[in-house]
mmCIF file of C-alpha atoms in Angstrom:
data_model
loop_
_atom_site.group_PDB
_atom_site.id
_atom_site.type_symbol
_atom_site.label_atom_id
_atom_site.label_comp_id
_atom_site.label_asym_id
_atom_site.label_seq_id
_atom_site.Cartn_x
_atom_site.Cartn_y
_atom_site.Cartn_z
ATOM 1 C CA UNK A 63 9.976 -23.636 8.299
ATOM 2 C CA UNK A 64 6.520 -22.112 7.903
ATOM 3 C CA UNK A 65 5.423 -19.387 9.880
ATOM 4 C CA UNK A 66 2.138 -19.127 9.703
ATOM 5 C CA UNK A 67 -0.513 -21.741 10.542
ATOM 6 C CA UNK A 68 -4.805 -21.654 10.748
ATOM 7 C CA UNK A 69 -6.780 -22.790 14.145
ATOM 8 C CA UNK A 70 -10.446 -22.292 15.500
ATOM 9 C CA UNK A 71 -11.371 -20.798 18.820
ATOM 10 C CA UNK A 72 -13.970 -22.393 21.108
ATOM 11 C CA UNK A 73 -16.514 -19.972 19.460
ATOM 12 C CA UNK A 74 -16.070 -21.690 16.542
ATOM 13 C CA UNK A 75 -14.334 -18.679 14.678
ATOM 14 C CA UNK A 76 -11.481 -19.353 11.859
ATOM 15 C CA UNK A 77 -8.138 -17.883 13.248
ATOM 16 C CA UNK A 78 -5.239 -17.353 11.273
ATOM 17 C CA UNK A 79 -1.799 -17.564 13.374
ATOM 18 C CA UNK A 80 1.874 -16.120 12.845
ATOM 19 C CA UNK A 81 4.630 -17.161 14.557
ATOM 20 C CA UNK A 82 6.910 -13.760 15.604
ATOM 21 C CA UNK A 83 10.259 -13.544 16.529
ATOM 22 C CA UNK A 84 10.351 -12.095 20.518
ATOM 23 C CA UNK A 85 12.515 -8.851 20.806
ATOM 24 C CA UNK A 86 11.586 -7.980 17.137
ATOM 25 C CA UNK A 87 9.917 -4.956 15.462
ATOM 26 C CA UNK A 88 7.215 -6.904 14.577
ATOM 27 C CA UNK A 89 7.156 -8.249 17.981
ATOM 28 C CA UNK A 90 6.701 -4.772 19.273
ATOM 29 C CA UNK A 91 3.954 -3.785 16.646
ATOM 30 C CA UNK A 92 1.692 -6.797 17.091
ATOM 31 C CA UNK A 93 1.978 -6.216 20.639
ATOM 32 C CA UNK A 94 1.303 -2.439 20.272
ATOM 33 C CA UNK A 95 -1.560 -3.107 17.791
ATOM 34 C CA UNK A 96 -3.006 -5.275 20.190
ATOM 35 C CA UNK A 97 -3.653 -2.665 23.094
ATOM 36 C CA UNK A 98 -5.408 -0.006 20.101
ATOM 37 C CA UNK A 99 -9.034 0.223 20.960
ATOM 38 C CA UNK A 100 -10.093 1.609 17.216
ATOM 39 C CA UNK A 101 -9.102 -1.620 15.757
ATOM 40 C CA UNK A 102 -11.869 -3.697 17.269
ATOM 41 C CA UNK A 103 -14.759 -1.473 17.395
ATOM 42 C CA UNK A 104 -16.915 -2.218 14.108
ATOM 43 C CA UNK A 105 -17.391 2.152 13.838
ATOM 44 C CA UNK A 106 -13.997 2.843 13.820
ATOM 45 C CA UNK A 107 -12.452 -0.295 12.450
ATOM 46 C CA UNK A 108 -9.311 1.836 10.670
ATOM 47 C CA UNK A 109 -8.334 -1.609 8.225
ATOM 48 C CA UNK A 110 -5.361 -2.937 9.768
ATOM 49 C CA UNK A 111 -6.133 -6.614 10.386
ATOM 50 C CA UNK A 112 -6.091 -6.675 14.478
ATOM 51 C CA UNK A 113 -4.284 -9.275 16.509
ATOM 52 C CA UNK A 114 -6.934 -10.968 18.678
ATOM 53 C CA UNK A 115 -4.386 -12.811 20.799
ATOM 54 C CA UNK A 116 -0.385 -12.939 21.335
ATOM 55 C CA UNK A 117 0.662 -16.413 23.093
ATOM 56 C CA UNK A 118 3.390 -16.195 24.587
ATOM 57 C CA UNK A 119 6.130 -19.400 25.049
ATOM 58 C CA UNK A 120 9.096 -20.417 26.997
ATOM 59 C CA UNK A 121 11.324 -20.149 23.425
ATOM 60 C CA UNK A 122 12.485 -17.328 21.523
ATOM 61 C CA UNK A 123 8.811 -16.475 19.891
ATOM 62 C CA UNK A 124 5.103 -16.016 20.269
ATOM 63 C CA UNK A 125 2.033 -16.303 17.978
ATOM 64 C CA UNK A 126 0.389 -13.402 16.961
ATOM 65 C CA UNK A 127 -3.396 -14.821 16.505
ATOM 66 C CA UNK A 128 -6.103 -13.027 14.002
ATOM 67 C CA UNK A 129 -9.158 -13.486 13.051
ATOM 68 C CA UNK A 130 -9.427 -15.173 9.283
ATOM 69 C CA UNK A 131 -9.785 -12.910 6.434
ATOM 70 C CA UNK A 132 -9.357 -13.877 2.463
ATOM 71 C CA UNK A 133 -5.910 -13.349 1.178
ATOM 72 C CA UNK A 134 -5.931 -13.918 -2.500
ATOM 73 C CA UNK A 135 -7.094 -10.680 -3.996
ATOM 74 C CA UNK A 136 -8.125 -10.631 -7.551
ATOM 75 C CA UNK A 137 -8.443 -6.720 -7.960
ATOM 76 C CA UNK A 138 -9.051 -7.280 -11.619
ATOM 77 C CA UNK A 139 -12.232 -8.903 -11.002
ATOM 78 C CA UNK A 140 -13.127 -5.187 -9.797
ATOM 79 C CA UNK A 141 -16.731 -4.359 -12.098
ATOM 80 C CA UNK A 142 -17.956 -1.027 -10.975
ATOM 81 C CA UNK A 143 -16.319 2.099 -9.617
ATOM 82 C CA UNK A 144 -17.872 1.694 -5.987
ATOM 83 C CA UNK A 145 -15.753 -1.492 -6.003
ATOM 84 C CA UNK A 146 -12.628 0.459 -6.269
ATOM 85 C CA UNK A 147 -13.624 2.936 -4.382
ATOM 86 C CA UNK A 148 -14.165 0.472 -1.136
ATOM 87 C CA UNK A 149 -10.526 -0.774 -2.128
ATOM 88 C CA UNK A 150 -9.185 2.731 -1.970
ATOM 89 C CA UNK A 151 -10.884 3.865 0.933
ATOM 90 C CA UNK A 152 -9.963 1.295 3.027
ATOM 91 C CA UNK A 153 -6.234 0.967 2.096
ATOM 92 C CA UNK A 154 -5.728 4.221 2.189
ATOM 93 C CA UNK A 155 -7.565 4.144 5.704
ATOM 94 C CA UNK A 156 -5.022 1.309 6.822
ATOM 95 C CA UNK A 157 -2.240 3.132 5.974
ATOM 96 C CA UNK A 158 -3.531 6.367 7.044
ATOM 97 C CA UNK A 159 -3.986 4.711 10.691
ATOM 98 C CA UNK A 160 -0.424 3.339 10.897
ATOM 99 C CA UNK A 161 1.580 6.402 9.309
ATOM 100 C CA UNK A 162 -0.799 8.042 12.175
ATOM 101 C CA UNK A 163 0.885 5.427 14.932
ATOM 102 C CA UNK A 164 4.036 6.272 13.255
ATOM 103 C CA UNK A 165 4.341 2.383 12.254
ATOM 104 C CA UNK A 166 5.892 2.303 8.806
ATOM 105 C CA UNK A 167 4.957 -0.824 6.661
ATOM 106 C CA UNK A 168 7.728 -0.896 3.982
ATOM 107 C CA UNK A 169 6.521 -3.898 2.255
ATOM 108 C CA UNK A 170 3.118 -2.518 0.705
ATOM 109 C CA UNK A 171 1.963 -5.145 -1.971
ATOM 110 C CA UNK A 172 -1.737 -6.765 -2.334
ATOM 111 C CA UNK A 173 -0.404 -9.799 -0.730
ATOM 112 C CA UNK A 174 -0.031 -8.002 2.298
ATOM 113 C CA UNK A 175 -3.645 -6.908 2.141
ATOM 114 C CA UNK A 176 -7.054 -9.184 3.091
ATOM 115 C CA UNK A 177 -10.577 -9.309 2.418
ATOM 116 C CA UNK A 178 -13.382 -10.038 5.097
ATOM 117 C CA UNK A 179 -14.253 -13.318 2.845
ATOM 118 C CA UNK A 180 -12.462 -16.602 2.132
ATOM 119 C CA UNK A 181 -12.961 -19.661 0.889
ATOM 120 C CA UNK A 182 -11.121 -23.016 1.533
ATOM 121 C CA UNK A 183 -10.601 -23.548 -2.287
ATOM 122 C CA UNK A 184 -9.765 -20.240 -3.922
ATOM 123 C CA UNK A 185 -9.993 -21.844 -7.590
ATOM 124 C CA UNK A 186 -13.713 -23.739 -7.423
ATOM 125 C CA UNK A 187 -16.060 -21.839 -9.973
ATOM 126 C CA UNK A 188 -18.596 -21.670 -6.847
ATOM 127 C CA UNK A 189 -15.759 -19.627 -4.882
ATOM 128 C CA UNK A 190 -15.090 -17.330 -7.745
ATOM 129 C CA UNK A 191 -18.533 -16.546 -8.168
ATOM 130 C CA UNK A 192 -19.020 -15.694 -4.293
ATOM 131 C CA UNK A 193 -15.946 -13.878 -3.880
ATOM 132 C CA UNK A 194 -16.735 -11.745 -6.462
ATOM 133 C CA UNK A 195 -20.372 -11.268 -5.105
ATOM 134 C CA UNK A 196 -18.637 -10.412 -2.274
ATOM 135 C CA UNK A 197 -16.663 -7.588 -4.197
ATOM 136 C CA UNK A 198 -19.488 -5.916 -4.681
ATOM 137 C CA UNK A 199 -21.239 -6.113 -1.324
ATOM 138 C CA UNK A 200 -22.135 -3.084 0.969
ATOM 139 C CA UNK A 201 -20.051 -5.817 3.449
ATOM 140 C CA UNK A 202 -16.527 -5.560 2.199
ATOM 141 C CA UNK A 203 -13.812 -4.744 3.724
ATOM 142 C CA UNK A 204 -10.189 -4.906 3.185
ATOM 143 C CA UNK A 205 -7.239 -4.381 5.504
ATOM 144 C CA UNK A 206 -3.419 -4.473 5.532
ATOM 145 C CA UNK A 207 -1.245 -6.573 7.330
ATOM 146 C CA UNK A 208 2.390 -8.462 8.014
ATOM 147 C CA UNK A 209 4.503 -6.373 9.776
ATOM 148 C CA UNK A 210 7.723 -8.607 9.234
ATOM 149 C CA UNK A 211 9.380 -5.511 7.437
ATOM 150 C CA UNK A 212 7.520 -2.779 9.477
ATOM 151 C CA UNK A 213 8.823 -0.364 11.542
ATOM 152 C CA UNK A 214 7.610 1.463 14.596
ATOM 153 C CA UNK A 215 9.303 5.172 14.967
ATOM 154 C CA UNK A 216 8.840 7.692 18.309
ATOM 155 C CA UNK A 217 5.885 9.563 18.066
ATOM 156 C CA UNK A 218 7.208 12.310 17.584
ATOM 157 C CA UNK A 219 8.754 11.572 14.564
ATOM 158 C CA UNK A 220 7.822 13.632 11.310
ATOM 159 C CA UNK A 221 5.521 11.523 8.608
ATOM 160 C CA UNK A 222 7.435 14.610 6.510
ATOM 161 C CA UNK A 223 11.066 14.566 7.610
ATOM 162 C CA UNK A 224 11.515 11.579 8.701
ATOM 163 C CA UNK A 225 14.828 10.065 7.131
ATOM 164 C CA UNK A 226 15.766 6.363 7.481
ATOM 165 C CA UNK A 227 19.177 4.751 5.852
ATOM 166 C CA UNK A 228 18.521 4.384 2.031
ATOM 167 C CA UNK A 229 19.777 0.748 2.324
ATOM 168 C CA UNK A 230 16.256 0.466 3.945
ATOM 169 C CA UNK A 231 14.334 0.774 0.537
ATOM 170 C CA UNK A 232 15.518 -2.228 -0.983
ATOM 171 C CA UNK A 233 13.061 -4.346 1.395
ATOM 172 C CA UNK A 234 10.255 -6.193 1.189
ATOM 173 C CA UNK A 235 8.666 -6.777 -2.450
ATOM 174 C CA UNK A 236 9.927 -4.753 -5.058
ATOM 175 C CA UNK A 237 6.848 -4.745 -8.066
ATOM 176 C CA UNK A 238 6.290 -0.994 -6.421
ATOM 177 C CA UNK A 239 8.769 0.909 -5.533
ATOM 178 C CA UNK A 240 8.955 4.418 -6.443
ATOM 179 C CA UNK A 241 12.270 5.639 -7.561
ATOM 180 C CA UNK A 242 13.572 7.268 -4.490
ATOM 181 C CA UNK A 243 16.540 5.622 -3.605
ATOM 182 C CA UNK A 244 17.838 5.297 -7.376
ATOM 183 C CA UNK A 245 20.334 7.695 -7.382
ATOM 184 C CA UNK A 246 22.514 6.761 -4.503
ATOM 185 C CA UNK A 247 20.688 8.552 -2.003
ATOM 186 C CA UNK A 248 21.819 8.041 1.791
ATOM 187 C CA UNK A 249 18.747 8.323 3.534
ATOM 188 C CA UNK A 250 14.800 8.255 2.135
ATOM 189 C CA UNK A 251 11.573 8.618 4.321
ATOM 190 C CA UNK A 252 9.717 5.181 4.786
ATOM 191 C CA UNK A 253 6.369 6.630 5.378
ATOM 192 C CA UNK A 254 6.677 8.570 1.753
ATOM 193 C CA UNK A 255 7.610 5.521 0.350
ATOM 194 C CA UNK A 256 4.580 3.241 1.816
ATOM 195 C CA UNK A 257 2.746 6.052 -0.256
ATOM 196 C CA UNK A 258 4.036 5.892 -3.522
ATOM 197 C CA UNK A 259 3.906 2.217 -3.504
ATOM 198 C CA UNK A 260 0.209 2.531 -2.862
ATOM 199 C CA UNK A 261 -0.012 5.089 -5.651
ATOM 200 C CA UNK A 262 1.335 3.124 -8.390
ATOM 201 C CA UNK A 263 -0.760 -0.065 -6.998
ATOM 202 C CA UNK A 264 -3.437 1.610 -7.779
ATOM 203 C CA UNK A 265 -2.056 2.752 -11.365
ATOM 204 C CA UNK A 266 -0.959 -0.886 -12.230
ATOM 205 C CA UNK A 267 -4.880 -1.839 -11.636
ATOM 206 C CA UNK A 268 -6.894 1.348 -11.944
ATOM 207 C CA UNK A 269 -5.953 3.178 -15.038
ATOM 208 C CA UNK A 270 -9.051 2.515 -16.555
ATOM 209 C CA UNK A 271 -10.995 4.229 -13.778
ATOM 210 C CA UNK A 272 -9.916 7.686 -14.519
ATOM 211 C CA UNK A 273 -12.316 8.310 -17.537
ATOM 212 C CA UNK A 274 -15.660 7.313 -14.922
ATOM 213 C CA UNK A 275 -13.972 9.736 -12.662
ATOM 214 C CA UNK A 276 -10.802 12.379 -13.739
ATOM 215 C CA UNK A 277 -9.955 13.206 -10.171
ATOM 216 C CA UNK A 278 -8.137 9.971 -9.668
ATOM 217 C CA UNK A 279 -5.555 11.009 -11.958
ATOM 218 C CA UNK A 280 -4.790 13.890 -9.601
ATOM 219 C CA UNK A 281 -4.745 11.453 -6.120
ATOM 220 C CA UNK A 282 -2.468 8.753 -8.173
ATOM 221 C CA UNK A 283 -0.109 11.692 -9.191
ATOM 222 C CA UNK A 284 0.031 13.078 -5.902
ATOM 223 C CA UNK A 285 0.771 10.083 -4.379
ATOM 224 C CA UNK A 286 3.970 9.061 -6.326
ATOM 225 C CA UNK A 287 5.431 12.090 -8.000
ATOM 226 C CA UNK A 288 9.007 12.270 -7.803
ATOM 227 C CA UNK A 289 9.298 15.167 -5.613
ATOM 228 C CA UNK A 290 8.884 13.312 -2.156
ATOM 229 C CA UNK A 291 8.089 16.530 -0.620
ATOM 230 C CA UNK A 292 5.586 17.588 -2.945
ATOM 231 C CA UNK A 293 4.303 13.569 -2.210
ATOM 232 C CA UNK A 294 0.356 13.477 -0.098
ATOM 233 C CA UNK A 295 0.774 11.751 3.126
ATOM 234 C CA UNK A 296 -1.506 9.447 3.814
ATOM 235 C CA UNK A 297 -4.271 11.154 5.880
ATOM 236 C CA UNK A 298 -3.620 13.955 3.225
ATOM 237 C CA UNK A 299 -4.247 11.583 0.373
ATOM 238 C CA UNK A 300 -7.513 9.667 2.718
ATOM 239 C CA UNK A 301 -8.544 13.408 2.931
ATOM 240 C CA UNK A 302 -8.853 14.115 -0.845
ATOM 241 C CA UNK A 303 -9.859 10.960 -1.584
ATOM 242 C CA UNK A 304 -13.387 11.410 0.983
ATOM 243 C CA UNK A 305 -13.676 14.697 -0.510
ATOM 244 C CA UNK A 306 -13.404 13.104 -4.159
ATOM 245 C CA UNK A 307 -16.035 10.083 -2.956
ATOM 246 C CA UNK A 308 -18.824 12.041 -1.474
ATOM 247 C CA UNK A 309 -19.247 14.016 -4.616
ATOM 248 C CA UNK A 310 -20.905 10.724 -6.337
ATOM 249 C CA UNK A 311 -23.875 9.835 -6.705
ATOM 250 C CA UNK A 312 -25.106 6.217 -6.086
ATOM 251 C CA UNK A 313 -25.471 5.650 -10.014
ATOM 252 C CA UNK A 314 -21.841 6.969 -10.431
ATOM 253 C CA UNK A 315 -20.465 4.591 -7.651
ATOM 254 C CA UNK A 316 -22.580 1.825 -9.929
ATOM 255 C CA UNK A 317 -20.777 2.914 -12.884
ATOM 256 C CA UNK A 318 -19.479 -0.175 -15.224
ATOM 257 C CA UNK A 319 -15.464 -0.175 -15.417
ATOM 258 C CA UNK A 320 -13.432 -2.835 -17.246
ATOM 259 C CA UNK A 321 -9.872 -3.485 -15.808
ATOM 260 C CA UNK A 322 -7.134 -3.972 -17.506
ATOM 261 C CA UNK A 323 -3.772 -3.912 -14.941
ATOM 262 C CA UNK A 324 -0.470 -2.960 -16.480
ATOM 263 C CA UNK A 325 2.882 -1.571 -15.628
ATOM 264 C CA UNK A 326 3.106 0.670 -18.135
ATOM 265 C CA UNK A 327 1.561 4.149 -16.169
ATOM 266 C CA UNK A 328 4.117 3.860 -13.115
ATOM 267 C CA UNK A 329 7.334 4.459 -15.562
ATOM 268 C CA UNK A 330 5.065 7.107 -17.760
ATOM 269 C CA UNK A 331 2.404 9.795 -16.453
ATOM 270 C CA UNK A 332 1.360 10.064 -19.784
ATOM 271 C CA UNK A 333 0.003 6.774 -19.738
ATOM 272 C CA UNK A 334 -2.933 7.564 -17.225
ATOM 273 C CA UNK A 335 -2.944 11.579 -17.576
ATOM 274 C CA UNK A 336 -3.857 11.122 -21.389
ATOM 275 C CA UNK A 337 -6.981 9.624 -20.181
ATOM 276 C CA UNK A 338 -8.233 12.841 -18.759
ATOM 277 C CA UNK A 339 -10.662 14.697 -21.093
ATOM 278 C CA UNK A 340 -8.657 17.702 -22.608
ATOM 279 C CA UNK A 341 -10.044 20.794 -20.548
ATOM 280 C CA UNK A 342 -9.334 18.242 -17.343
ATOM 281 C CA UNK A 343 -5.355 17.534 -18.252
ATOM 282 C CA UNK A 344 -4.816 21.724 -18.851
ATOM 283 C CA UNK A 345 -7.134 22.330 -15.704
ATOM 284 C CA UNK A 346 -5.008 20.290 -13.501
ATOM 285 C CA UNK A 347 -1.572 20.129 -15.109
ATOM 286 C CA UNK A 348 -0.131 21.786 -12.275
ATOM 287 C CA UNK A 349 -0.223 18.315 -9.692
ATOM 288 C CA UNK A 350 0.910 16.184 -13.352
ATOM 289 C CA UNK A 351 4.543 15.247 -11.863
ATOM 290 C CA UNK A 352 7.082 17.132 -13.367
ATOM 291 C CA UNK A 353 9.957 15.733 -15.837
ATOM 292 C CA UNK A 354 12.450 14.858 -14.440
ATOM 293 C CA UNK A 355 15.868 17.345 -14.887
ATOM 294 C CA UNK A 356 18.701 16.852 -16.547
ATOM 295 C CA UNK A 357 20.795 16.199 -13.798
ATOM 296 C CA UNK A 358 18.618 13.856 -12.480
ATOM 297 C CA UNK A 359 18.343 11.992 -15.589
ATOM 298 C CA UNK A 360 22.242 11.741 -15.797
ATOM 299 C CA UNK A 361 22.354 10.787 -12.572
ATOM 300 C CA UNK A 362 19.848 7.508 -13.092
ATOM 301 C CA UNK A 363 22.050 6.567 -15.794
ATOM 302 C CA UNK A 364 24.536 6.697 -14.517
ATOM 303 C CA UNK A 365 23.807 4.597 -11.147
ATOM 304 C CA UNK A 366 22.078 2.353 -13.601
ATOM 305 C CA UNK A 367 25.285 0.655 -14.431
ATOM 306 C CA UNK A 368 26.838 -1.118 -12.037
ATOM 307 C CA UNK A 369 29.754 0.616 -11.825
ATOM 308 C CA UNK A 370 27.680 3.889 -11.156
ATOM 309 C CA UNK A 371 25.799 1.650 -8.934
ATOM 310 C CA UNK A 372 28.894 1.199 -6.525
ATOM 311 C CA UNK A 373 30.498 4.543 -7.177
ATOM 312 C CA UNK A 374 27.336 7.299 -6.654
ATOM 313 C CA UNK A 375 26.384 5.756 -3.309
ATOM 314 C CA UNK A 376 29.953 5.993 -2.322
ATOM 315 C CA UNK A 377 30.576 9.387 -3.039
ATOM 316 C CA UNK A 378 27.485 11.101 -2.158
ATOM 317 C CA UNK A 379 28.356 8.944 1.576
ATOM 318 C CA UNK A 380 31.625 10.807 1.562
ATOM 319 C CA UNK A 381 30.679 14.029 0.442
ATOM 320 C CA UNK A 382 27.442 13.889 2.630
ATOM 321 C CA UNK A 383 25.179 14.899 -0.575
#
């Protein structure tokens, strides 16, 4: 049954509606989002896409109503580095904002994010042409959304500590997952893993960024090394990030960049850090991810059989390791 369905208001507006399960964590999140000020005040806007609307009804679910944004992406129509930039900044904004309301996505993937464009037929030459125009606008925005695998935590809970069942990880879809629950861990930390998954978005469409400007290397490291507690948060990541932007120029941000998205850099830092000039890579080898150790490795081979897949998990449950 589909869950999801398009309407106009009597202003005329294009409205996107979601039907939500009552009682649900998603239920709770739309309803929580829809009471936060920031999200509908054009200065503060923090890119989440905000419900406008819940309808209640007498059954066992509402509609969560929003206003219509674009979702087919096509970050490898991306031209200049202000273009990725505007991507970043607002994604990592998004996030930032519900890490902040201690809401953790756990489903981060580019078809859970939305431009402020659309078109009704995605594939005419004439939409191409606009969307992309649209790319490169002062105007664009992008947001995250779908909360179907989210989760909203106490407020008090630690963006740092916090430590969810491992079982957890295997959510939502799976093209970025960082590598923390691979070895039979019983817990991981759902707000570290939002970031990672981020991080090696970025590195499946940005590699060829880093040369216009090194310091990306550093945020995508930062954001999924393998040490989760060396891992940025989010507003620690936004943070760098602003610093990183307001050192360009206008002709920088203008600067030509051809894309070419691959897998390759999220199983290998070398793939991205060798595009660092040389003094850069020796300059800032010290937040390059480090190997991994031995143990480690024996440990990922291990629970990549599935033999070790059933036994690690079992015995680090026991033993409480």
């Amino acid at each position: 049954m589909p869950r999801f369905g398009y309407a106009r208001d009597m202003r005329q507006q294009d409205l996107f509606v979601k039907l939500i399960d009552k009682g649900t964590a998603e239920d709770e999140i739309y309803r929580y989002l829809a009471g936060c000020k920031a999200l509908y005040d054009s200065s503060t806007f923090p890119c989440v896409l905000p419900p406008t609307a819940i309808i209640g009804s007498p059954y066992k679910f509402a509609f969560a109503v929003m206003p219509m944004w674009g979702s087919r992406l096509c970050l490898a129509e991306f031209t200049t580095l202000r273009e990725i930039f505007t991507f970043i900044r607002c994604t990592l904004t998004g996030l930032s904002f519900l890490h902040d309301h201690r809401i953790a996505h756990r489903d981060i993937h580019e078809a859970n994010m939305l431009v402020n464009w659309y078109c009704l037929d995605v594939k005419q030459d004439s939409c191409i042409e606009r969307r992309q125009a649209h790319y490169r606008s002062p105007s664009a925005l992008y947001a995250l959304f779908d909360f179907d695998m989210a989760l909203k935590l106490p407020p008090s809970t630690s963006l740092k500590d916090c430590r969810r069942p491992a079982d957890e990880g295997f959510i939502g879809h799976a093209e970025y997952w960082p590598d923390d629950v691979y070895q039979g861990e019983r817990h991981y930390n759902p707000f570290a893993f939002d970031v990672a998954c981020l991080g090696y978005l970025f590195l499946h469409y940005f590699v060829e960024a880093i040369p216009a400007m090194p310091l990306l290397a550093v945020l995508f490291s930062r954001m999924t090394t393998h040490v989760v507690d060396d891992r940025f948060t989010a507003a620690e990541a936004l943070t760098f990030f602003r610093e990183l932007e307001a050192t360009l120029s206008p002709d920088a941000l203008d600067r030509s960049v051809t894309l070419e998205p691959g897998y390759d850099a999220l199983n290998d830092t070398e793939v991205y850090w060798s595009r660092l000039p040389p003094e850069d890579a020796i300059k800032w080898q010290s937040q390059r991810p480090p190997p991994l150790s031995c143990a480690d490795r024996i440990l990922r081979w291990i629970t990549n059989t599935r033999l070790g897949w059933k036994i690690v998990p079992f015995v680090r449950r026991t033993l409480h390791i």
